[in-house]
CSV table of C-alpha atoms in Angstrom, one decimal:
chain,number,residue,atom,x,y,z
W,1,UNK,CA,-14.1,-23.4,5.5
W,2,UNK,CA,-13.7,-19.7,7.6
W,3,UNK,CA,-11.3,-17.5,6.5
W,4,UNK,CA,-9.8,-14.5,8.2
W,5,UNK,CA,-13.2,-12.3,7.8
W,6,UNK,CA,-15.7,-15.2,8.6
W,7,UNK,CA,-16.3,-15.5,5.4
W,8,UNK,CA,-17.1,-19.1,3.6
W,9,UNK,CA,-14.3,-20.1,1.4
W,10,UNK,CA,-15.9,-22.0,-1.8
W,11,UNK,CA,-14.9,-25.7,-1.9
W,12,UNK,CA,-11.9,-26.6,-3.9
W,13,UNK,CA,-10.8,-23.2,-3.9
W,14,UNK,CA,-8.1,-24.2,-1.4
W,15,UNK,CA,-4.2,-25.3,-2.1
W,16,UNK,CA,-3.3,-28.9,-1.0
W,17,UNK,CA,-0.9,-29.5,2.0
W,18,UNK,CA,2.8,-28.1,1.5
W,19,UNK,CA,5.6,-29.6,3.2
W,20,UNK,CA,7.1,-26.2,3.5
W,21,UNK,CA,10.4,-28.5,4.5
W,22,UNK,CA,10.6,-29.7,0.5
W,23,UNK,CA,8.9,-26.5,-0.8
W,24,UNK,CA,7.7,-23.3,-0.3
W,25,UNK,CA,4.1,-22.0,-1.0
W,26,UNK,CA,5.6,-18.2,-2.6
W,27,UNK,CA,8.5,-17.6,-4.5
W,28,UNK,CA,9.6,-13.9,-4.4
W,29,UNK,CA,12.4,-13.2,-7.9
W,30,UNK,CA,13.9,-9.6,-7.8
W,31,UNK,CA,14.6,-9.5,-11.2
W,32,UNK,CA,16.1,-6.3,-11.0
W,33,UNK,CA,17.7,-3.8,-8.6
W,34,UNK,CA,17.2,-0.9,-11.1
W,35,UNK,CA,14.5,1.9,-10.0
W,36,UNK,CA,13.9,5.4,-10.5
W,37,UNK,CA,12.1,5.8,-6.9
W,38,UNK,CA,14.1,6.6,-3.4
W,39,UNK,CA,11.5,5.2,-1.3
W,40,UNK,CA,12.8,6.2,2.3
W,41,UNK,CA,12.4,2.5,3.6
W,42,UNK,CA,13.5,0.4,0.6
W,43,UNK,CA,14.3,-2.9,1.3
W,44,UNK,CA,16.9,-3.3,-1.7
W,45,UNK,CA,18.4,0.2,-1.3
W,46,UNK,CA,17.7,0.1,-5.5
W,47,UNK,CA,19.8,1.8,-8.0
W,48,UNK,CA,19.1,4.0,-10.7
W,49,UNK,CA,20.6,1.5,-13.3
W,50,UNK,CA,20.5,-2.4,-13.7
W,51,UNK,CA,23.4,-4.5,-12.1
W,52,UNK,CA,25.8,-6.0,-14.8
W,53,UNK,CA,25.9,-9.1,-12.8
W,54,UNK,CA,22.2,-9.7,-13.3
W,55,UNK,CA,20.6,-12.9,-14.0
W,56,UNK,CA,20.3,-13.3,-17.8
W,57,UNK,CA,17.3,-14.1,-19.9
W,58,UNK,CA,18.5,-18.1,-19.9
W,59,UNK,CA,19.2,-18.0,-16.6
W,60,UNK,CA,16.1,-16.7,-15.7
W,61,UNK,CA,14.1,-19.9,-17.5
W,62,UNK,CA,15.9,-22.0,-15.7
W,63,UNK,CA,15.2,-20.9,-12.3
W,64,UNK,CA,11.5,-20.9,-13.5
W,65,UNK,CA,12.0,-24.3,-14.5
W,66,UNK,CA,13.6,-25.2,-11.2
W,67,UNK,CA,10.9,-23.3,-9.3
W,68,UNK,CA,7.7,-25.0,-11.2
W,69,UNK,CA,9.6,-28.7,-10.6
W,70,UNK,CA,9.3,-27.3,-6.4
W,71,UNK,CA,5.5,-28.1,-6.9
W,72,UNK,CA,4.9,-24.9,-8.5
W,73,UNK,CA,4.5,-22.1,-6.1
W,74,UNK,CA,3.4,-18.8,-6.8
W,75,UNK,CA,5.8,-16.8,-8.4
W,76,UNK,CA,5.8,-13.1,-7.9
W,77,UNK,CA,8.6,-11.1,-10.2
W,78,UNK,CA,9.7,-7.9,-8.1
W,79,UNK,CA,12.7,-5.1,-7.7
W,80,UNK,CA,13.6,-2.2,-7.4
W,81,UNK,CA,11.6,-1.9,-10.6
W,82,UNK,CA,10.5,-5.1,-12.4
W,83,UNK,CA,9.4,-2.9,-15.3
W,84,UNK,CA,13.2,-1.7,-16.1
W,85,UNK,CA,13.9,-5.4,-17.0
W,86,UNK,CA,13.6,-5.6,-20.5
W,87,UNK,CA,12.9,-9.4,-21.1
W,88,UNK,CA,10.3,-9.3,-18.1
W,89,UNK,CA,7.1,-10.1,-20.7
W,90,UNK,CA,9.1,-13.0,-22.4
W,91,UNK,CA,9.7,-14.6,-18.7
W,92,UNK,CA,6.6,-13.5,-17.7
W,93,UNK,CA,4.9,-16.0,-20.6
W,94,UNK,CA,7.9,-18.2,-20.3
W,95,UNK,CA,6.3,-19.1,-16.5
W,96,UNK,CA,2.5,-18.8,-17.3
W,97,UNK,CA,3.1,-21.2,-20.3
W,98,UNK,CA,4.1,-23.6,-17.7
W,99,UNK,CA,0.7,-23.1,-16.1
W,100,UNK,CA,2.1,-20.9,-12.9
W,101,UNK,CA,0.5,-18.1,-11.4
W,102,UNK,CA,2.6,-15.2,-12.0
W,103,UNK,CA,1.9,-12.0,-10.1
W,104,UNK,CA,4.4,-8.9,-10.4
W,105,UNK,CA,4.7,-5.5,-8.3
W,106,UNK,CA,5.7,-3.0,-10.0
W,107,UNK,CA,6.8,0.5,-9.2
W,108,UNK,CA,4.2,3.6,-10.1
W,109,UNK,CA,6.7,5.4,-12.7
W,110,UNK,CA,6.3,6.9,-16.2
W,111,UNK,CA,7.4,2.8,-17.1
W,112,UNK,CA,4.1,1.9,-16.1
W,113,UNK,CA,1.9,2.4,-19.3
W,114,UNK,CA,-1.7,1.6,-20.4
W,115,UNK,CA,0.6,-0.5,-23.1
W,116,UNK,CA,2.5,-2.3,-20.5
W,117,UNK,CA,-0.3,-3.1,-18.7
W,118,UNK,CA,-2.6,-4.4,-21.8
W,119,UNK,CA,0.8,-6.5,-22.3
W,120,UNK,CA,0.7,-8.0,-18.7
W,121,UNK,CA,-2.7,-8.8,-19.4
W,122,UNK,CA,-2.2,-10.6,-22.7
W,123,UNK,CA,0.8,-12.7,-21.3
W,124,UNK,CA,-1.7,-13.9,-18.6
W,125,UNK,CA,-0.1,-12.3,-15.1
W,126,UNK,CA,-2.9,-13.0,-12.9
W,127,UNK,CA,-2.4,-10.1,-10.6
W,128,UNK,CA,-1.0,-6.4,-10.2
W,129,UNK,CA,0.2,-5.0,-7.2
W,130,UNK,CA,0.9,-1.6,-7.2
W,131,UNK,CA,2.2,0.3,-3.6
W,132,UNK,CA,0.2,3.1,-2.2
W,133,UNK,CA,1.8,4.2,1.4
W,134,UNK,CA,-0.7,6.9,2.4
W,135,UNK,CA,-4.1,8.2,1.3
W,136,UNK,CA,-2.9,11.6,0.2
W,137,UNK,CA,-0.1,13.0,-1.8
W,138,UNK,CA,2.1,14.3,1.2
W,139,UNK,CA,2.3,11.3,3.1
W,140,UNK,CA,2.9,9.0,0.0
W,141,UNK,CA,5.1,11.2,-2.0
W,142,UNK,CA,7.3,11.7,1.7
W,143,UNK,CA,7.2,8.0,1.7
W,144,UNK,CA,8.6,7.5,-1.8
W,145,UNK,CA,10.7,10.3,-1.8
W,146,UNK,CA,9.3,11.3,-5.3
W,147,UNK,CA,7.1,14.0,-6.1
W,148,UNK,CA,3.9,13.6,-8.1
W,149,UNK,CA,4.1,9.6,-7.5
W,150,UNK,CA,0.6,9.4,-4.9
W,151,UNK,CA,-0.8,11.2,-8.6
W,152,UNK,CA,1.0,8.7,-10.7
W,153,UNK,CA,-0.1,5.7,-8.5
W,154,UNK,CA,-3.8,6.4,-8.4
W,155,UNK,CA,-3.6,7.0,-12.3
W,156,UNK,CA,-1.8,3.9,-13.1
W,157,UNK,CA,-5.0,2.1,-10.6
W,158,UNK,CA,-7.5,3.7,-13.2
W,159,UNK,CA,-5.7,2.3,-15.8
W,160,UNK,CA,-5.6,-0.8,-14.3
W,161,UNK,CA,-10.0,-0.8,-13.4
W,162,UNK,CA,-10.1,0.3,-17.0
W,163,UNK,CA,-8.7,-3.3,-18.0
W,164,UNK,CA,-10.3,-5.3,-15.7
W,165,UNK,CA,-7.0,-6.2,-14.5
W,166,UNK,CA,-7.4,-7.1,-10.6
W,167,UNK,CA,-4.7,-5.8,-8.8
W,168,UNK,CA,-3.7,-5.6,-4.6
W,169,UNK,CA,-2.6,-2.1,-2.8
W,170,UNK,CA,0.9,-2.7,-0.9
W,171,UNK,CA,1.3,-0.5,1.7
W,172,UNK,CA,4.1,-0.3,3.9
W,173,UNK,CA,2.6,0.8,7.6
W,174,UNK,CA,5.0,2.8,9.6
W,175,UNK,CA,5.4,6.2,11.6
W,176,UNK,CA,5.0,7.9,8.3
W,177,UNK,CA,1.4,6.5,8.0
W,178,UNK,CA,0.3,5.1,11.4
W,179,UNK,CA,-2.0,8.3,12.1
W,180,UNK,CA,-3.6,8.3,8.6
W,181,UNK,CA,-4.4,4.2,8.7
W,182,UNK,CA,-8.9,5.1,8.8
W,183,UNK,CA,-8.6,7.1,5.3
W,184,UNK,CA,-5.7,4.5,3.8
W,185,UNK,CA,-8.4,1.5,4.3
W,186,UNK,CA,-11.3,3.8,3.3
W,187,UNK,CA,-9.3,4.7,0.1
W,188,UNK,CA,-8.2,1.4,-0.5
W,189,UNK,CA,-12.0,0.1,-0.8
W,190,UNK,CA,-13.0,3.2,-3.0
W,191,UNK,CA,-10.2,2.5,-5.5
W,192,UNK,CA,-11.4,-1.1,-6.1
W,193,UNK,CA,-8.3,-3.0,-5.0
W,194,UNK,CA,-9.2,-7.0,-4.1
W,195,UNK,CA,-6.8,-7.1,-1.8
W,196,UNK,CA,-4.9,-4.8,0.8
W,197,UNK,CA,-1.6,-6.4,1.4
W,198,UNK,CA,0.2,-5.1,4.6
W,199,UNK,CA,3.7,-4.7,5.2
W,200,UNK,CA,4.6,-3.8,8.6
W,201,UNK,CA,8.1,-2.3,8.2
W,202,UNK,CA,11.4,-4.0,8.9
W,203,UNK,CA,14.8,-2.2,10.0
W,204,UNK,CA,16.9,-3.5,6.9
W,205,UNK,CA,18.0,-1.2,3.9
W,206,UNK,CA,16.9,2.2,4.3
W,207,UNK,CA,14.6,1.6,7.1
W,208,UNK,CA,15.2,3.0,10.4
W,209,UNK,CA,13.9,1.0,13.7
W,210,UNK,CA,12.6,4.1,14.6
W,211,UNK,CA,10.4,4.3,11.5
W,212,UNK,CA,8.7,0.8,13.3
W,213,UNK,CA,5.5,0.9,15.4
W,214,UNK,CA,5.7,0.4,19.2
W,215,UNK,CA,4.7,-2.8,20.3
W,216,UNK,CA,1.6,-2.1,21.7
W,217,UNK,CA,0.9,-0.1,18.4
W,218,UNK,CA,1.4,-3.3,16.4
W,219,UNK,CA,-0.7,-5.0,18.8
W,220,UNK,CA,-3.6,-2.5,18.6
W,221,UNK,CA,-3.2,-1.9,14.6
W,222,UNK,CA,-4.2,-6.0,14.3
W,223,UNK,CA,-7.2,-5.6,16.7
W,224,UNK,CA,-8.1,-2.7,14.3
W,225,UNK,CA,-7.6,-5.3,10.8
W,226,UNK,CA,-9.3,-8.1,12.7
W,227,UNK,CA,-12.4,-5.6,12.5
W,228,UNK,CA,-11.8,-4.3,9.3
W,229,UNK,CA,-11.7,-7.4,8.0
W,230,UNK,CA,-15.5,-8.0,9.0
W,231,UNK,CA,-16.9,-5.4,6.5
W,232,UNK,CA,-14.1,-4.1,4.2
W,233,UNK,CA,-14.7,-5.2,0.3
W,234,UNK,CA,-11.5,-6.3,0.2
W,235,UNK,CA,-9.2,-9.0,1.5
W,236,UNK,CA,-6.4,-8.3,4.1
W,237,UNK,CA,-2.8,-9.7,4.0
W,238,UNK,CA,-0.1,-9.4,5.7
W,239,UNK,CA,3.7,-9.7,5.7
W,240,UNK,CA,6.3,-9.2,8.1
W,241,UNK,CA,3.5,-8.9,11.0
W,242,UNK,CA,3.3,-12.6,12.0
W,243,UNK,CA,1.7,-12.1,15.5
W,244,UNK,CA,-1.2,-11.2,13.4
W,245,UNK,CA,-1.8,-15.0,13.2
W,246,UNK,CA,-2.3,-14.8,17.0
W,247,UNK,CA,-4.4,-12.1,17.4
W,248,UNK,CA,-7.1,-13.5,14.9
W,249,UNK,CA,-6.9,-16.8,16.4
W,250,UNK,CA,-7.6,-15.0,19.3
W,251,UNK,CA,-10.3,-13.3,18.5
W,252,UNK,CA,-11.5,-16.5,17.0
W,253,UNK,CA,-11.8,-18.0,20.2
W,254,UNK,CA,-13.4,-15.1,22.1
W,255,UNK,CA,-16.2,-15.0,19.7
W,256,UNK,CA,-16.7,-18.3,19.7
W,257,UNK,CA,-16.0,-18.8,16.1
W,258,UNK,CA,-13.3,-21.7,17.0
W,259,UNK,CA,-13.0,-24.0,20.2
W,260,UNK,CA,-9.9,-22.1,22.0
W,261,UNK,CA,-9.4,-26.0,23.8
W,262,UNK,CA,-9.0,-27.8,20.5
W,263,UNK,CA,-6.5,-25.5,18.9
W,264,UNK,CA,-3.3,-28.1,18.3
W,265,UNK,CA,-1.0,-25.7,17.7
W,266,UNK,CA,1.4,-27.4,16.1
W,267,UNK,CA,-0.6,-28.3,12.8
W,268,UNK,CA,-0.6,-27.0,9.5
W,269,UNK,CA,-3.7,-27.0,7.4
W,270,UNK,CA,-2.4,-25.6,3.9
W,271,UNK,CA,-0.6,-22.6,2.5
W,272,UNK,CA,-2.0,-20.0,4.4
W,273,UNK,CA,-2.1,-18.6,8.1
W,274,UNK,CA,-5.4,-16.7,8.2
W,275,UNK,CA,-7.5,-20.1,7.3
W,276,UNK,CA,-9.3,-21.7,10.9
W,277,UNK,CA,-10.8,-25.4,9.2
W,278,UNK,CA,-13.8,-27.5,11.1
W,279,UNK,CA,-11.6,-29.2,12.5
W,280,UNK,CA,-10.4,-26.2,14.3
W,281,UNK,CA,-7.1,-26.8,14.4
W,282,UNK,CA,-4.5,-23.9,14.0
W,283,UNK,CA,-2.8,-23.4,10.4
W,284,UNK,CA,1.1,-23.3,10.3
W,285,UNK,CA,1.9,-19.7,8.6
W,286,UNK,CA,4.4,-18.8,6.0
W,287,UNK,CA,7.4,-17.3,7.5
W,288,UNK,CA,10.9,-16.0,6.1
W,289,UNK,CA,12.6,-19.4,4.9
W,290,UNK,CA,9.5,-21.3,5.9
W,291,UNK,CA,7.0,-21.7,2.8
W,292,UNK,CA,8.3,-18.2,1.4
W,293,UNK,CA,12.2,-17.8,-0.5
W,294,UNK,CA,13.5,-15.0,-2.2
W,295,UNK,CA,16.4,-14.8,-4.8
W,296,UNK,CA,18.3,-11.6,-5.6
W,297,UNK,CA,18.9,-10.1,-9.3
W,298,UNK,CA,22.3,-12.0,-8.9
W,299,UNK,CA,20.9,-15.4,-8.4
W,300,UNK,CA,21.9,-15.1,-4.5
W,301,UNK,CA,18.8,-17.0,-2.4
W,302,UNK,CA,18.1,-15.5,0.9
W,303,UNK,CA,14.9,-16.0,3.6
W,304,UNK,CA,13.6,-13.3,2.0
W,305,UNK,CA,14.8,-10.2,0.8
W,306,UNK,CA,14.1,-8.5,4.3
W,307,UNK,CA,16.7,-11.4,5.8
W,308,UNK,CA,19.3,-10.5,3.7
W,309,UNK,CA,21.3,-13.8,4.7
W,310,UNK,CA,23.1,-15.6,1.5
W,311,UNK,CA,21.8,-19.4,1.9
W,312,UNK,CA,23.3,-20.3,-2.0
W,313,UNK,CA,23.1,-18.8,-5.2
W,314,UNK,CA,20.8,-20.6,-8.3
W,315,UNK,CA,24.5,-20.3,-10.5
W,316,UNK,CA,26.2,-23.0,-8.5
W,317,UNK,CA,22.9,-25.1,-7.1
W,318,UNK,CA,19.3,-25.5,-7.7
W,319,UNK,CA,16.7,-23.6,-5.6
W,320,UNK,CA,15.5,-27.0,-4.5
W,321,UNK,CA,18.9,-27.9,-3.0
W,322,UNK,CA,19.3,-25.0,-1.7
W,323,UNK,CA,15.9,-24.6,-0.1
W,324,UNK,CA,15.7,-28.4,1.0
W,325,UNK,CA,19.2,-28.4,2.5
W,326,UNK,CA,20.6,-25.2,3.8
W,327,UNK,CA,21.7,-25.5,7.4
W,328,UNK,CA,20.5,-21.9,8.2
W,329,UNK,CA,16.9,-22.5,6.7
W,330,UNK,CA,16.6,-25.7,8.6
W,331,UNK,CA,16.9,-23.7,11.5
W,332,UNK,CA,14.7,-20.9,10.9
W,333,UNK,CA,11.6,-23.6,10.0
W,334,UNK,CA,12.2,-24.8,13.7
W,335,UNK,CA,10.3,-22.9,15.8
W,336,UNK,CA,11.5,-24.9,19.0
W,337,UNK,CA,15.3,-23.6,18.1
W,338,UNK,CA,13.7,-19.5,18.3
W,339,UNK,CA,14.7,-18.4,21.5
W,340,UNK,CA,13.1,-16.1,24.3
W,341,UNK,CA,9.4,-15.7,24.6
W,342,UNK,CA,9.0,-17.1,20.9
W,343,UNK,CA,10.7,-20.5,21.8
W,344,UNK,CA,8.5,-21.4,24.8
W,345,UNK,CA,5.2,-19.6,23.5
W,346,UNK,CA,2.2,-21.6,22.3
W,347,UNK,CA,1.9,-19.8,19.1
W,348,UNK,CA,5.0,-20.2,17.8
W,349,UNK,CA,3.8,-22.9,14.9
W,350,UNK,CA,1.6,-20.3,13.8
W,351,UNK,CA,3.1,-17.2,14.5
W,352,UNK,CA,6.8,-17.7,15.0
W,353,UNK,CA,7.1,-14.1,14.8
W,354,UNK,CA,8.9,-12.4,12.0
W,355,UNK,CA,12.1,-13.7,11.8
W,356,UNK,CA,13.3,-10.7,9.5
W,357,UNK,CA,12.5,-7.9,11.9
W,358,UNK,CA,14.0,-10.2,14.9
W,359,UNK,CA,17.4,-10.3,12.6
W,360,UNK,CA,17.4,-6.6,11.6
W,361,UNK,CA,16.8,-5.8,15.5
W,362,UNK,CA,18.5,-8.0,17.0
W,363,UNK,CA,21.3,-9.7,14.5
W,364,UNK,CA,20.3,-13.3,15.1
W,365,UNK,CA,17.2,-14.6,13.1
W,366,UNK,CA,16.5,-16.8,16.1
W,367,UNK,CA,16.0,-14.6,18.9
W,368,UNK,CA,12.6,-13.3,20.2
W,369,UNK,CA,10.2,-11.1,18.1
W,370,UNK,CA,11.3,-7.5,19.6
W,371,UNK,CA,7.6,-5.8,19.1
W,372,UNK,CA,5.2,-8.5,20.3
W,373,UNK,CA,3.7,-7.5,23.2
W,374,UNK,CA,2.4,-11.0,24.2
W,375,UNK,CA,3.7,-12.9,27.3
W,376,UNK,CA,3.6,-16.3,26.4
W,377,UNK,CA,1.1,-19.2,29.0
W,378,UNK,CA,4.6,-21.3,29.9
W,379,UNK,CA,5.8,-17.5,31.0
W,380,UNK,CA,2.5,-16.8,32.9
W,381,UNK,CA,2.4,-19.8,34.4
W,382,UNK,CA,5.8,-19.8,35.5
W,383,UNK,CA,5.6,-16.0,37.3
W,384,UNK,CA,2.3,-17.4,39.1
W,385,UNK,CA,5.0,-20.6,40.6
């Protein structure tokens, strides 16, 4: 098996077929809103103290119980700050003793401690991530809107290399940090991340639309990861930049790496979008609502937290109900509902585009991905008629 970078993936390292109709593949928990950052784009517009309304600690083993019976996903715990929850170890080991993979991502504050992270290690979280928005102090610190955290950050990644912890860089990719993207990736490699996980912004909280790449600088930023992705040391993710999926595909095909004829687009391989198996067929990607779910620190289940649409709450209904039956989520995992280009393009089982950034843009999570700039082959063929 080929992933993303040509490289071999090892047999059996894969994750069986998901139904992402019964369950999803990634399970996203805010367990708290508190944070001492005021990050210019933040997706949960966080407060400086915890919400009284908050899941409790019981709570909170429940919906880990519910979440491991949904074939058990990864779990990653998140904020604001996941550090300012005090119980976060306890359900950290609560989930792990269950035998999930547990991830968490962490805000680079004074909470973050060579303690704390010794403890995360102990209870068995299998990954850090730790955000990093620019390779130098002025664009990161602009980013976070905290001085001294690009400082902070690349001391807590020390820390983190000193315990042979593995942990990804986040980065958020933007106008603050478009022009600076050749240092960020060289940076990334030097620090000794495994993984650079992308997130090309969304419009919702305190980000702007004009914060967002242009189209055509989307489209040029993946022809410039496809390459990376060749030669960097690390591996490349991405969120919220679904027409990603296209481009490598793509690429795929114009290097002869898959048979462009004997993609069937509509198939889904496994759990992941950047996989191209022998039999060269397509995979189905994760997408907000579609393998992915998110649940607030008030036990209210949205898409994801950058679709901030209420779908249920874990206090009145399990996340499998919830998940399996909404109305709303049954539409966003049908990608011949989306409407525009996305609705008639070829890619849209592996693509779909992001459904968040189409919402924030456009307020209707099925409309057309507003900053993709390709024209679909129903289109093209239509104009040539």
């Amino acid at each position: 098996m080929i992933n993303m970078h040509g490289h071999k993936h090892q047999k059996g390292h894969g994750h069986p077929a998901i139904d992402y109709n019964e369950n999803p593949f990634i399970v996203i928990w805010e367990v708290t809103r508190a944070c001492e950052l005021k990050c210019v784009h933040c997706r949960a517009d966080a407060q400086t103290k915890p919400h009284p309304n908050e899941l409790s600690h019981e709570e909170g083993k429940q919906l880990i119980d519910d979440i491991y019976e949904m074939n058990n996903p990864m779990l990653v715990f998140t904020g604001g700050d996941c550090m300012m929850r005090e119980d976060l170890y306890d359900l950290a080991e609560y989930a792990v003793n269950k035998g999930m993979r547990v991830s968490m991502t962490p805000s680079a504050t004074p909470n973050v401690t060579k303690e704390t992270m010794t403890k995360a290690k102990d209870v068995g979280l299998s990954r850090w991530g730790i955000s990093l928005d620019g390779p130098t102090p002025e664009i990161h610190d602009q980013f976070r809107g905290t001085s001294g955290s690009f400082d902070l950050t690349v001391e807590k990644i020390h820390q983190l290399k000193d315990l042979d912890m593995p942990f990804q860089i986040n980065t958020v990719i933007s106008r603050y940090n478009y022009d600076s993207l050749e240092d960020m990736a060289e940076l990334v490699g030097e620090l000794g991340a495994v993984m650079w996980y992308i997130f090309l912004l969304v419009p919702t909280g305190r980000g702007q639309v004009d914060d967002c790449l242009t189209p055509a600088e989307h489209e040029k930023l993946f022809h410039w990861l496809y390459e990376l992705g060749k030669t960097a040391p690390y591996d490349i993710k991405t969120t919220a930049a679904q027409h990603y999926r296209r481009v490598v595909i793509q690429q795929k095909a114009r290097e002869n790496v898959i048979d462009k004829e004997e993609i069937r687009y509509e198939d889904s391989i496994n759990d992941t979008a950047y996989l191209i198996d022998g039999l060269k067929r397509a995979p189905k990607g994760v997408n907000d609502g579609n393998g992915f779910i998110f649940i607030s620190h008030t036990g209210d289940v949205m898409p994801s937290g950058l679709l901030p649409i209420k779908v249920g709450n874990v206090r009145e209904n399990p996340l499998k109900d919830i998940y399996r039956n909404s109305p709303i989520l049954k539409e966003i995992r049908n990608p011949d509902l989306y409407k525009g280009k996305c609705g008639v393009c070829e890619f849209r089982y592996v693509c779909g585009g992001s459904r968040s950034r189409t919402y924030a843009v456009t307020g209707d999570y099925l409309e057309s991905e507003p900053f993709c700039v390709y024209i679909p082959k129903a289109l093209r063929q239509k104009e040539k008629v």
